[in-house]
mmCIF file with all atom_site columns, C-alpha atoms in Angstrom:
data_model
loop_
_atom_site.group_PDB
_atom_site.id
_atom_site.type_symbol
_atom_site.label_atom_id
_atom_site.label_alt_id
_atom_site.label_comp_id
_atom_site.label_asym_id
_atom_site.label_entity_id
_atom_site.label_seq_id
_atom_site.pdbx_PDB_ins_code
_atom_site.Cartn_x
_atom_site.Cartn_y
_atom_site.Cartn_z
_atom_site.occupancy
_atom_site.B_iso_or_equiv
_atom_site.pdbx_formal_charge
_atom_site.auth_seq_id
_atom_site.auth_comp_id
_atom_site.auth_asym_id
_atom_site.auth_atom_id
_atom_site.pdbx_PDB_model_num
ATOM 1   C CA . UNK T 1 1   ? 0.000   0.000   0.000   1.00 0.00 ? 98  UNK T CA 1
ATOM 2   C CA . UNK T 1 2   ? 1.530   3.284   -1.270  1.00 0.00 ? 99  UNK T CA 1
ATOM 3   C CA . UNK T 1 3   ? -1.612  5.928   -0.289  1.00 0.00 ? 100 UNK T CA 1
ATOM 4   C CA . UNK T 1 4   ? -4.339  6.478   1.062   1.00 0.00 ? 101 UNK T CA 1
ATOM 5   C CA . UNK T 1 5   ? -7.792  7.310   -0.231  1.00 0.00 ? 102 UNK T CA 1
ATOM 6   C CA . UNK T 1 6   ? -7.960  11.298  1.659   1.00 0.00 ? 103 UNK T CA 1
ATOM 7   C CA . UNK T 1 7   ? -10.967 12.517  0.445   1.00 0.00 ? 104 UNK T CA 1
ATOM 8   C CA . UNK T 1 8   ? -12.899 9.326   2.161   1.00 0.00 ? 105 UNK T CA 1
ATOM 9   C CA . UNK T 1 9   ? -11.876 10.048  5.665   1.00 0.00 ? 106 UNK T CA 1
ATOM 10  C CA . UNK T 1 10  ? -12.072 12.328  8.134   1.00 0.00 ? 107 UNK T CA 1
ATOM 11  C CA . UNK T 1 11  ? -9.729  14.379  8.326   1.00 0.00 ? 108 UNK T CA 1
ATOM 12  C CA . UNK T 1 12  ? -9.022  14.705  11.978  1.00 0.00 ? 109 UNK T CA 1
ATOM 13  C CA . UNK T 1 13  ? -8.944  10.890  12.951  1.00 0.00 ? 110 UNK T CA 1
ATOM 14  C CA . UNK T 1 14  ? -6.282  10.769  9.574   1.00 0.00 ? 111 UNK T CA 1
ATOM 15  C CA . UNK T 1 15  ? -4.422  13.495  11.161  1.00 0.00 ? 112 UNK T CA 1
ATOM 16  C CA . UNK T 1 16  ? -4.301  11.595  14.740  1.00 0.00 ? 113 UNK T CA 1
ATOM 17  C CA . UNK T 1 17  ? -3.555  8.153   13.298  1.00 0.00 ? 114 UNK T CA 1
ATOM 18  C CA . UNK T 1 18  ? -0.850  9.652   11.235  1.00 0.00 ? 115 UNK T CA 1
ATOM 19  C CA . UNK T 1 19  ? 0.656   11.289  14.428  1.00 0.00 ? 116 UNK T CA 1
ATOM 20  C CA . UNK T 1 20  ? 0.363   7.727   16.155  1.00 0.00 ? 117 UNK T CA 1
ATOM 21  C CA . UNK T 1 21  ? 2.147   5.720   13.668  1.00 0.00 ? 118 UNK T CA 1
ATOM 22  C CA . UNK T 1 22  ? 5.165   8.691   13.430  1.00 0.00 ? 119 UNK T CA 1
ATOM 23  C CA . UNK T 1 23  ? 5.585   8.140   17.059  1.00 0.00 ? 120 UNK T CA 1
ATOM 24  C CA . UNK T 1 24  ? 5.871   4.236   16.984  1.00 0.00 ? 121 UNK T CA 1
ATOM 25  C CA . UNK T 1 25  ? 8.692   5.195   13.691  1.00 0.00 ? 122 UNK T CA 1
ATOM 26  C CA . UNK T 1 26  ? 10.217  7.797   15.339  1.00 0.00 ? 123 UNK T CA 1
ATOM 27  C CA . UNK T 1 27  ? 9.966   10.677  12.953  1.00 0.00 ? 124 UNK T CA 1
ATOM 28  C CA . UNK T 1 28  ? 10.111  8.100   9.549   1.00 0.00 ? 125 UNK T CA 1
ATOM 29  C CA . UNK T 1 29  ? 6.930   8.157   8.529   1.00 0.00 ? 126 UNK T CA 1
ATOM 30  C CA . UNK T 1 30  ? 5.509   9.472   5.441   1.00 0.00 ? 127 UNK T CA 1
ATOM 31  C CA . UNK T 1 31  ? 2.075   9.871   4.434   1.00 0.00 ? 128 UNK T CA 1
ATOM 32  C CA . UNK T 1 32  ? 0.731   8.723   0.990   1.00 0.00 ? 129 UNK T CA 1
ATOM 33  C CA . UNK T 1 33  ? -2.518  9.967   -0.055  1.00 0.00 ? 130 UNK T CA 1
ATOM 34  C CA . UNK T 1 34  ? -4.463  10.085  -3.494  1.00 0.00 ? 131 UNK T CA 1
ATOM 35  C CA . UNK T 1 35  ? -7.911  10.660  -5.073  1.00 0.00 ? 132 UNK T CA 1
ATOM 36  C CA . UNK T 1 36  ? -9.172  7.712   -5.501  1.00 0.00 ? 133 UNK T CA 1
ATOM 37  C CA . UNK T 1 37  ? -11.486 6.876   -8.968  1.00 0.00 ? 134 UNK T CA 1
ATOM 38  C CA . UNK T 1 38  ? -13.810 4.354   -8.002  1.00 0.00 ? 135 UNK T CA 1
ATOM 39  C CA . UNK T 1 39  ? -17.445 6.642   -7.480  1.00 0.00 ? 136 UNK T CA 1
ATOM 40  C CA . UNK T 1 40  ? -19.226 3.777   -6.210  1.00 0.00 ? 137 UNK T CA 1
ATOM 41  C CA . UNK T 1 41  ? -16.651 3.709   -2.958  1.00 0.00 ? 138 UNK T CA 1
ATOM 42  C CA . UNK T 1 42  ? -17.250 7.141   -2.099  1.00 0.00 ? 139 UNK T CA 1
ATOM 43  C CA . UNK T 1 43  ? -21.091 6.906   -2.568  1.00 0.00 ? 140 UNK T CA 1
ATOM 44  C CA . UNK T 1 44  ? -20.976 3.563   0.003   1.00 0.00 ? 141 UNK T CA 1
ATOM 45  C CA . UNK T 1 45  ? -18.988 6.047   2.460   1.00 0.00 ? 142 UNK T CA 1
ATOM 46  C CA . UNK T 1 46  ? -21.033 8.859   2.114   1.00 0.00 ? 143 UNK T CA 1
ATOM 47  C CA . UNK T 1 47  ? -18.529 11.313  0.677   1.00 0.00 ? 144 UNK T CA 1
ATOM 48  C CA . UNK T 1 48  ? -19.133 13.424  -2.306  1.00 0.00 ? 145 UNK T CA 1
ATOM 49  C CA . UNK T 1 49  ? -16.964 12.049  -5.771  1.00 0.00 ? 146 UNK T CA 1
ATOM 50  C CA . UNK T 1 50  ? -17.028 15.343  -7.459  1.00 0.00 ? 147 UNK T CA 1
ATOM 51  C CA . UNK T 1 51  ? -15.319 17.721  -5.007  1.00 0.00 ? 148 UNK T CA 1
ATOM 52  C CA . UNK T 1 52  ? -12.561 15.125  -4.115  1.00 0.00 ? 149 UNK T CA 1
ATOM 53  C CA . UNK T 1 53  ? -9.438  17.278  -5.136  1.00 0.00 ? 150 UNK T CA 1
ATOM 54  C CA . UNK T 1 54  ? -10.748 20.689  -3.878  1.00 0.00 ? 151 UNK T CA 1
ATOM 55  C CA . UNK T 1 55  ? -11.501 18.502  -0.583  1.00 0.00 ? 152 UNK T CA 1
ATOM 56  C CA . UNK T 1 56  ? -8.216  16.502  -0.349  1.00 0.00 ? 153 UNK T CA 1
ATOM 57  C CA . UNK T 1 57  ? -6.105  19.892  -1.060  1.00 0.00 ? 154 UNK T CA 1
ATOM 58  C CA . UNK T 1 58  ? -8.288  21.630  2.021   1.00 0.00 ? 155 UNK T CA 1
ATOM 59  C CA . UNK T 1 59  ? -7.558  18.430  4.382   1.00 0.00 ? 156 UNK T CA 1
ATOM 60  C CA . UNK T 1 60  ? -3.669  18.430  3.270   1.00 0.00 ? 157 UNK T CA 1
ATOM 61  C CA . UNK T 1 61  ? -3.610  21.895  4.636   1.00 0.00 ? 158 UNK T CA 1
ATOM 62  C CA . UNK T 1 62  ? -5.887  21.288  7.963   1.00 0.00 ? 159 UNK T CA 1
ATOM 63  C CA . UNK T 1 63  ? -3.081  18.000  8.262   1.00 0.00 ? 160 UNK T CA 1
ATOM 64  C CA . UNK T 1 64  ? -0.406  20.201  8.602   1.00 0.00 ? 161 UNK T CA 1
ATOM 65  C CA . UNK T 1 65  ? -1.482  22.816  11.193  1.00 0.00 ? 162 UNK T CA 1
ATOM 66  C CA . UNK T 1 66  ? -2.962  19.750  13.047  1.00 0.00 ? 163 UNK T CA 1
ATOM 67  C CA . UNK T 1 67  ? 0.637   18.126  12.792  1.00 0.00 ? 164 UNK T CA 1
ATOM 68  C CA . UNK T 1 68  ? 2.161   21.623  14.035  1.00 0.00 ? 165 UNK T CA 1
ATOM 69  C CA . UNK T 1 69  ? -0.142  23.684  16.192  1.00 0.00 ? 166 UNK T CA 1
ATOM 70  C CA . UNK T 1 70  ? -0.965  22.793  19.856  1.00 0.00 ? 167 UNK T CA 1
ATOM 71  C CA . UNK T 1 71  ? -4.511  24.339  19.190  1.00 0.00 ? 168 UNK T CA 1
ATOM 72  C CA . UNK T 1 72  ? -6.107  24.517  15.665  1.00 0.00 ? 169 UNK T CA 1
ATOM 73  C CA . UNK T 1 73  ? -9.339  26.704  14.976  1.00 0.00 ? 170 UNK T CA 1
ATOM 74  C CA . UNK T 1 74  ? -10.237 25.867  11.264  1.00 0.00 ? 171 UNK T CA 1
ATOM 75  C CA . UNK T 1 75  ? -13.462 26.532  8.919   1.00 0.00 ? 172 UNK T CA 1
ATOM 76  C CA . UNK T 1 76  ? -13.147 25.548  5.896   1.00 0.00 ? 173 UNK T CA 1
ATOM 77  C CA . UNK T 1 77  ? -15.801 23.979  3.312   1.00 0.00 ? 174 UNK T CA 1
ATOM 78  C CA . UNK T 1 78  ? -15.195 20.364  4.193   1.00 0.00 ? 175 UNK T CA 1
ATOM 79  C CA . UNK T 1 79  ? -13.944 20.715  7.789   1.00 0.00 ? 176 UNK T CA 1
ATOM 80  C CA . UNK T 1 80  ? -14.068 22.307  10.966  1.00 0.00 ? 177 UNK T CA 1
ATOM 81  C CA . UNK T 1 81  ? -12.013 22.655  14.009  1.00 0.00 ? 178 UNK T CA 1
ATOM 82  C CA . UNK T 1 82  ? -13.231 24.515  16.897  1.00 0.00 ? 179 UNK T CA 1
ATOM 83  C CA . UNK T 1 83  ? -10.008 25.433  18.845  1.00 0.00 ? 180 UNK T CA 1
ATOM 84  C CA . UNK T 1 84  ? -9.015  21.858  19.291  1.00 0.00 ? 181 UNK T CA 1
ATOM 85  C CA . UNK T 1 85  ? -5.345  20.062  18.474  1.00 0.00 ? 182 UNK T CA 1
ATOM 86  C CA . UNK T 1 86  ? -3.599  16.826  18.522  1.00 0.00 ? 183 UNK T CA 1
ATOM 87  C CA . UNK T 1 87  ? -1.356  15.298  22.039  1.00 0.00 ? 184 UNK T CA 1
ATOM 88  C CA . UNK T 1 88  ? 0.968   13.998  21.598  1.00 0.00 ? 185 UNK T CA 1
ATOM 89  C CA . UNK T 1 89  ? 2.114   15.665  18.666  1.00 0.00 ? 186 UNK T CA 1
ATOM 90  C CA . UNK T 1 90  ? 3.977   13.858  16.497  1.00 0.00 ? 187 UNK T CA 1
ATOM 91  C CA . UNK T 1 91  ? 8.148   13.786  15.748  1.00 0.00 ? 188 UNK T CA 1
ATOM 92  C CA . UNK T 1 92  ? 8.163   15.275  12.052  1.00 0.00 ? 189 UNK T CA 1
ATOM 93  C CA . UNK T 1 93  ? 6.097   18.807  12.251  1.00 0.00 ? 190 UNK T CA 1
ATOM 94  C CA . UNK T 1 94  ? 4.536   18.206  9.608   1.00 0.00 ? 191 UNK T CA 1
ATOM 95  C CA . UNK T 1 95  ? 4.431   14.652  8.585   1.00 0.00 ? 192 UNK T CA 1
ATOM 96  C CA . UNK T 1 96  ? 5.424   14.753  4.930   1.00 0.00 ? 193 UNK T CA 1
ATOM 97  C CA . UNK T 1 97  ? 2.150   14.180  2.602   1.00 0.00 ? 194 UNK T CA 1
ATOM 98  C CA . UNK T 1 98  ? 3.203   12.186  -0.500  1.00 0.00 ? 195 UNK T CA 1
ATOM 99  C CA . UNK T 1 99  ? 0.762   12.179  -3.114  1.00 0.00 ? 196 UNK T CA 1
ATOM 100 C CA . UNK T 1 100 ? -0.102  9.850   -5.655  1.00 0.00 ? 197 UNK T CA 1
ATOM 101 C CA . UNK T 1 101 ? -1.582  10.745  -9.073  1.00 0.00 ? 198 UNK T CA 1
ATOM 102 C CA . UNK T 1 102 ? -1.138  10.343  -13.050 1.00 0.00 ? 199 UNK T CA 1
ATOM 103 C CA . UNK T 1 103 ? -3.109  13.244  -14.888 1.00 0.00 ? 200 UNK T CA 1
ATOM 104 C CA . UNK T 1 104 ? -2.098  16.675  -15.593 1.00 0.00 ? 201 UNK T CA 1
ATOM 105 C CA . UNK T 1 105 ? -4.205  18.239  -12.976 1.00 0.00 ? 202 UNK T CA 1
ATOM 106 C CA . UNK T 1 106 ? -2.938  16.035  -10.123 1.00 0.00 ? 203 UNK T CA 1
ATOM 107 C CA . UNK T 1 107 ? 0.827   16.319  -11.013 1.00 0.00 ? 204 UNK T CA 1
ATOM 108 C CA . UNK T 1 108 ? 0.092   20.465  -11.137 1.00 0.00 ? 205 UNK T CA 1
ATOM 109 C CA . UNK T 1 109 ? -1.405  19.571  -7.495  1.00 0.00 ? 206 UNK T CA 1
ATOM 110 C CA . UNK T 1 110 ? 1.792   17.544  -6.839  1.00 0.00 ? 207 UNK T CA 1
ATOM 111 C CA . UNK T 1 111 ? 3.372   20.720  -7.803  1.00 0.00 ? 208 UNK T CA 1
ATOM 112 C CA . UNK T 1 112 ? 1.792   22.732  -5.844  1.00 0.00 ? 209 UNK T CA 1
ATOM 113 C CA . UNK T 1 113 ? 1.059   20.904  -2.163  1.00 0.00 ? 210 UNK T CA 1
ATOM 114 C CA . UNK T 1 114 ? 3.148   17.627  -2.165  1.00 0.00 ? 211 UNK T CA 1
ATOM 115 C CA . UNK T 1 115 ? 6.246   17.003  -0.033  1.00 0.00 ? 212 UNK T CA 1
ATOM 116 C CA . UNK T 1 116 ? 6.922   14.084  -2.635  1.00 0.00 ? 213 UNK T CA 1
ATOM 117 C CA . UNK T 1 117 ? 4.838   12.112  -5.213  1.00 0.00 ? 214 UNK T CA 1
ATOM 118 C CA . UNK T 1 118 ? 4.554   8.224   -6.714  1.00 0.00 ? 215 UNK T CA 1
ATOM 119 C CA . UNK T 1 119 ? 4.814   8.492   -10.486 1.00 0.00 ? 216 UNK T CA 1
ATOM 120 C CA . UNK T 1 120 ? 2.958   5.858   -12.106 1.00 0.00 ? 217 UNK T CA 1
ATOM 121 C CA . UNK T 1 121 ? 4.940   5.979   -15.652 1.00 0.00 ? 218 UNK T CA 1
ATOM 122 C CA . UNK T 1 122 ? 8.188   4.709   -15.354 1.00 0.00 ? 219 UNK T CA 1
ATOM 123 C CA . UNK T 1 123 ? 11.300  6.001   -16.367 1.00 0.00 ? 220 UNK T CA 1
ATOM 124 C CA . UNK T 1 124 ? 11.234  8.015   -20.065 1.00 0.00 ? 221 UNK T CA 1
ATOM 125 C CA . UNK T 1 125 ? 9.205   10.377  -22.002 1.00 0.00 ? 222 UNK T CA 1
ATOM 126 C CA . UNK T 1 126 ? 5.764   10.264  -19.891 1.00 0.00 ? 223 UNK T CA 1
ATOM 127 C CA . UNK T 1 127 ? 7.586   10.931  -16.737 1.00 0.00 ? 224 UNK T CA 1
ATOM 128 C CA . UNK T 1 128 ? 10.220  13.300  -18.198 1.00 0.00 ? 225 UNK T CA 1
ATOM 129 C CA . UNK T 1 129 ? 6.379   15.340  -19.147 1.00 0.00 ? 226 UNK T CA 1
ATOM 130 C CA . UNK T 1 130 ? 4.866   14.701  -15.424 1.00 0.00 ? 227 UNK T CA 1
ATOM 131 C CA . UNK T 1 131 ? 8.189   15.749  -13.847 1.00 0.00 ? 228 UNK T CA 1
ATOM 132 C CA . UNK T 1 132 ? 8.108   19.167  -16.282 1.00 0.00 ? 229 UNK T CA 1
ATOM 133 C CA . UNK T 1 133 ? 4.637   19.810  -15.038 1.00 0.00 ? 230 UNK T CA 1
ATOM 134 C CA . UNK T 1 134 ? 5.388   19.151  -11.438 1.00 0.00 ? 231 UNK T CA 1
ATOM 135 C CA . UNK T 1 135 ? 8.124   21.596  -11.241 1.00 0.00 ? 232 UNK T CA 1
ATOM 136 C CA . UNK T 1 136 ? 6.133   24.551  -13.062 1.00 0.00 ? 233 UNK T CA 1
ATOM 137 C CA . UNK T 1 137 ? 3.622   24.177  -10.698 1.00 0.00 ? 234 UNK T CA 1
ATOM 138 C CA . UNK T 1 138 ? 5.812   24.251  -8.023  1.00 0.00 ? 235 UNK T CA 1
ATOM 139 C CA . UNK T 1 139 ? 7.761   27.135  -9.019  1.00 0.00 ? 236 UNK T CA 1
ATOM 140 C CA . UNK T 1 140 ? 4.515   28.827  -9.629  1.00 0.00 ? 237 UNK T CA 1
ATOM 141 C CA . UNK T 1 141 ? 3.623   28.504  -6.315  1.00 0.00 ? 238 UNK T CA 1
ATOM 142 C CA . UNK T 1 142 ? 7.257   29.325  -5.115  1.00 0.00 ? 239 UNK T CA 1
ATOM 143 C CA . UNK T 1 143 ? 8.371   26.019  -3.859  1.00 0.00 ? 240 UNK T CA 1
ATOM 144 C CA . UNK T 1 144 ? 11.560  24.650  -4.980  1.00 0.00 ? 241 UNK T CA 1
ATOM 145 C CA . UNK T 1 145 ? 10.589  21.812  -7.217  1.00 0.00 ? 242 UNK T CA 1
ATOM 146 C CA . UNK T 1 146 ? 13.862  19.904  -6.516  1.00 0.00 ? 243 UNK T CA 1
ATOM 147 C CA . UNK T 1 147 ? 12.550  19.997  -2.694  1.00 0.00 ? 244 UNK T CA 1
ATOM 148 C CA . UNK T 1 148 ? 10.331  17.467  -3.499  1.00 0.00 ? 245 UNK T CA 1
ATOM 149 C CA . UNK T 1 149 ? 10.813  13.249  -3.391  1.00 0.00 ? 246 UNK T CA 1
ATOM 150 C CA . UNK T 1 150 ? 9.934   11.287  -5.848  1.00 0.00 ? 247 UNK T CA 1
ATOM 151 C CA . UNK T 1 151 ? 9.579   7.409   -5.537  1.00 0.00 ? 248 UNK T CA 1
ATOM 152 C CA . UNK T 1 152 ? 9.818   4.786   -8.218  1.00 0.00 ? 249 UNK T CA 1
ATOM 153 C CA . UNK T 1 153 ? 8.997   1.422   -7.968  1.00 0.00 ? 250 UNK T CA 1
ATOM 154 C CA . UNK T 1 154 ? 10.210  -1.663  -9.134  1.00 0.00 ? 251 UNK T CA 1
ATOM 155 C CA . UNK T 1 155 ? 9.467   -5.511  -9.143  1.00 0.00 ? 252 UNK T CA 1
ATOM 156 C CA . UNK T 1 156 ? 10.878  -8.467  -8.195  1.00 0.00 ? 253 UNK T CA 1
ATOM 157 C CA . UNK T 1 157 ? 11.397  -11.272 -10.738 1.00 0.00 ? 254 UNK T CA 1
ATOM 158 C CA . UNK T 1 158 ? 14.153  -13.237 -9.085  1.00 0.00 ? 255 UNK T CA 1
ATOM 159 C CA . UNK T 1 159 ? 17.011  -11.440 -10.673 1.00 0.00 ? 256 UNK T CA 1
ATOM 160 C CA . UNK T 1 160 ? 19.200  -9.189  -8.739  1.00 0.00 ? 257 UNK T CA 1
ATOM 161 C CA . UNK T 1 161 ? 21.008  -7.934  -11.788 1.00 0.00 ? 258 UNK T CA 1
ATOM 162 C CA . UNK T 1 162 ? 17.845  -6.659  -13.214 1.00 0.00 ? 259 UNK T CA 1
ATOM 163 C CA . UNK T 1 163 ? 16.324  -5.114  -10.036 1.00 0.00 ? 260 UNK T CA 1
ATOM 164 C CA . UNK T 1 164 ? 19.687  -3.378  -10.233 1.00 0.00 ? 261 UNK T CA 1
ATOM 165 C CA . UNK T 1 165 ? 19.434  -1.849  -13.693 1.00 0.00 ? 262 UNK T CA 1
ATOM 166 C CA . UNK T 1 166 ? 15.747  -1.088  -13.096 1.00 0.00 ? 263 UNK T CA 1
ATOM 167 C CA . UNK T 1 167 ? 16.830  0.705   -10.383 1.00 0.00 ? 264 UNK T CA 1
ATOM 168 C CA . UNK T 1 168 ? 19.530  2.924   -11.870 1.00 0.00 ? 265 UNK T CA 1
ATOM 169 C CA . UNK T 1 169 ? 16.982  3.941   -14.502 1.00 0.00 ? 266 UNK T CA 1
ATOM 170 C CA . UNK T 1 170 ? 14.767  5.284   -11.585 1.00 0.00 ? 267 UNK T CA 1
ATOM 171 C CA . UNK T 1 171 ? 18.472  7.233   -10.083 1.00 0.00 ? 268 UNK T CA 1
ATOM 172 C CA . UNK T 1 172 ? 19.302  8.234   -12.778 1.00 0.00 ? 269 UNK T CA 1
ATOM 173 C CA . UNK T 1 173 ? 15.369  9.497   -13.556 1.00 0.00 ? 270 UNK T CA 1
ATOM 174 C CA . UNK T 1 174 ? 15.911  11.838  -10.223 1.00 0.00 ? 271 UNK T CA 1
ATOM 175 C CA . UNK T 1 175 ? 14.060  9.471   -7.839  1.00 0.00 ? 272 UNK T CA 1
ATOM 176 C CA . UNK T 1 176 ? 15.151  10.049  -4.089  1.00 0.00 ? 273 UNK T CA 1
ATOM 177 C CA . UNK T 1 177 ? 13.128  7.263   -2.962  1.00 0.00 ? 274 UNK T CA 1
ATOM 178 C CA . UNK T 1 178 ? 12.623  3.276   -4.335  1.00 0.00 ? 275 UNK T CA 1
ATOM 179 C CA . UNK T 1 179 ? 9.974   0.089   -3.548  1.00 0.00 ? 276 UNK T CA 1
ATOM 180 C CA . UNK T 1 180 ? 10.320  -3.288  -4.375  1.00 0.00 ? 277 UNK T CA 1
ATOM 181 C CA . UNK T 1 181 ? 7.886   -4.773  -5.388  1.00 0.00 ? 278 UNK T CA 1
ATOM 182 C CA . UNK T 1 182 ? 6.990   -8.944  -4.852  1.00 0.00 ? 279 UNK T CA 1
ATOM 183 C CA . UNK T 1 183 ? 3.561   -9.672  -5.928  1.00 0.00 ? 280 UNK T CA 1
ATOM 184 C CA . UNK T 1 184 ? 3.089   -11.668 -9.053  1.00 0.00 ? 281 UNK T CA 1
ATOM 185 C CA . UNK T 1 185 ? 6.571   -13.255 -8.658  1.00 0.00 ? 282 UNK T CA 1
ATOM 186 C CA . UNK T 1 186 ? 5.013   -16.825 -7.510  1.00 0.00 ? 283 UNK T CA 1
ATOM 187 C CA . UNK T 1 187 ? 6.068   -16.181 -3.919  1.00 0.00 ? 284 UNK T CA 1
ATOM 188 C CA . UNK T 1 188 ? 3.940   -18.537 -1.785  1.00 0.00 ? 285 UNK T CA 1
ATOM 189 C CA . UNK T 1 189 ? 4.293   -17.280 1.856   1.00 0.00 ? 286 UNK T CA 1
ATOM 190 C CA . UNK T 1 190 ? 5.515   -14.092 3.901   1.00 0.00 ? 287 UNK T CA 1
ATOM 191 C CA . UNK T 1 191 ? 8.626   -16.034 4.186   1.00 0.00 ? 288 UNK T CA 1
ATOM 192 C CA . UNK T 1 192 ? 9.392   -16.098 0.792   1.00 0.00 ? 289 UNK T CA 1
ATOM 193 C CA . UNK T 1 193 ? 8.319   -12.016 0.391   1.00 0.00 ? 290 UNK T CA 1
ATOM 194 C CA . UNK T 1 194 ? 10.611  -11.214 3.188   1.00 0.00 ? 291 UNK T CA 1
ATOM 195 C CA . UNK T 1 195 ? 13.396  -13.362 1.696   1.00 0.00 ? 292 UNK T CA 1
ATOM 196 C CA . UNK T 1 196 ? 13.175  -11.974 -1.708  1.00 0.00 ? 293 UNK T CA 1
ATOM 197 C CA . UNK T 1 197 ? 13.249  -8.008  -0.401  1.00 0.00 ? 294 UNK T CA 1
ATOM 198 C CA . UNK T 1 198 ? 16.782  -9.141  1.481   1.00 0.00 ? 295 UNK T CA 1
ATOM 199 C CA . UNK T 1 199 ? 17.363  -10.127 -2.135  1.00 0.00 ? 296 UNK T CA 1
ATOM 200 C CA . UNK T 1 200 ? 16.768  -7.428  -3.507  1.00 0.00 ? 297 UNK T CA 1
ATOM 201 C CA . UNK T 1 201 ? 18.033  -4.977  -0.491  1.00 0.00 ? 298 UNK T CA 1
ATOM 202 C CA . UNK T 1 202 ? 21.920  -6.635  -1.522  1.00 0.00 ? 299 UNK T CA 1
ATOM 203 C CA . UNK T 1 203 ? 21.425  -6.442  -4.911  1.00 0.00 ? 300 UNK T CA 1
ATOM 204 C CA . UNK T 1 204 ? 20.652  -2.563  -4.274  1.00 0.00 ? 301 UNK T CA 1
ATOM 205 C CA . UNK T 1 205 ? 23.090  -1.657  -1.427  1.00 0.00 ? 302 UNK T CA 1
ATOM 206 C CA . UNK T 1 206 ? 26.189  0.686   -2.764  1.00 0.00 ? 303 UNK T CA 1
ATOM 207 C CA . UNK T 1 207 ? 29.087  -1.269  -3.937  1.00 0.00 ? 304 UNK T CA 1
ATOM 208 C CA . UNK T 1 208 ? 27.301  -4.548  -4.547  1.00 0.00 ? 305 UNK T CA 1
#
């Protein structure tokens, strides 16, 4: 699991659970979140499909002032907080909010709000584009765009040597951040997962 569906939860239990699980990682924890395209799932939840980005970019900014602020008075369209605030707090203040995302209006929200983001193109032309319109954005809205992580992902097919090139691509591609990947590589147990990621964790450590 990479993110988070924002727009279907509340934004203050998010922000608390978040602040939890930064505590038990002391200060590693980073925070996917995306939109989400499946209507029926935010009809069954009783959220509203057609103001999901103007709601998720409102609860990214209540997040941080929860993550930061002892007391938070917020009133906003989606959410509001009556002079009320998280303890504990958590390490990181803010928790960095990674988003996820593959059109041109979510990498221009990437851009603009994101502390990192999870292309879903890999390595090439399409993400040479996305990157381009991440870092206008971000410049528009005077953020450094090299400020911001970007993860890439790659999968495990029982070859160390190609993990390794696969992940050079993504290096070389700017990414400050990497997953591996196991499903659909005829692992049979969590044994076998765990095995193959110290695999793949020597086939990717410097020097190797």
């Amino acid at each position: 699991t990479g993110i988070i569906i924002l727009p279907q939860r509340q934004t203050a239990l998010v922000a608390k659970q978040a602040a939890e699980v930064d505590l038990l990682a002391e200060g590693r924890f980073r925070l996917g979140v995306g939109l989400g395209w499946n209507r029926v799932e935010y009809d069954a939840l009783g959220q509203d499909f057609t103001t999901r980005g103007r709601r998720l970019e409102e609860q990214v900014r209540l997040l941080r002032r929860l993550w930061t602020e002892p007391s938070v008075t917020f009133a906003g369209r989606f959410d509001e907080v009556p002079g009320a605030g998280l303890a504990p707090l958590p390490v990181q203040r803010p928790i960095p909010v990674w988003f996820g995302g593959q059109s041109e209006r979510a990498y221009q929200r990437i851009g603009r709000l994101a502390s990192g983001w999870f292309p879903q193109v890999a390595p090439g032309p399409d993400l040479d584009r996305a990157r381009d319109v991440v870092a206008a954005a971000a410049a528009e809205a005077g953020r450094d765009p090299a400020g911001l992580g970007m993860e890439g992902r790659v999968s495990w097919q029982g070859d160390p040597a190609k993990l390794a090139r696969q992940a050079r691509r993504w290096q070389d591609a700017g990414a400050t951040h990497l997953s591996v990947n196991t499903m659909g590589a005829g692992l049979a147990s969590l044994d076998d997962h765990l095995a193959a990621l110290a695999e793949a964790a020597g086939a990717l450590r410097p020097g190797t």
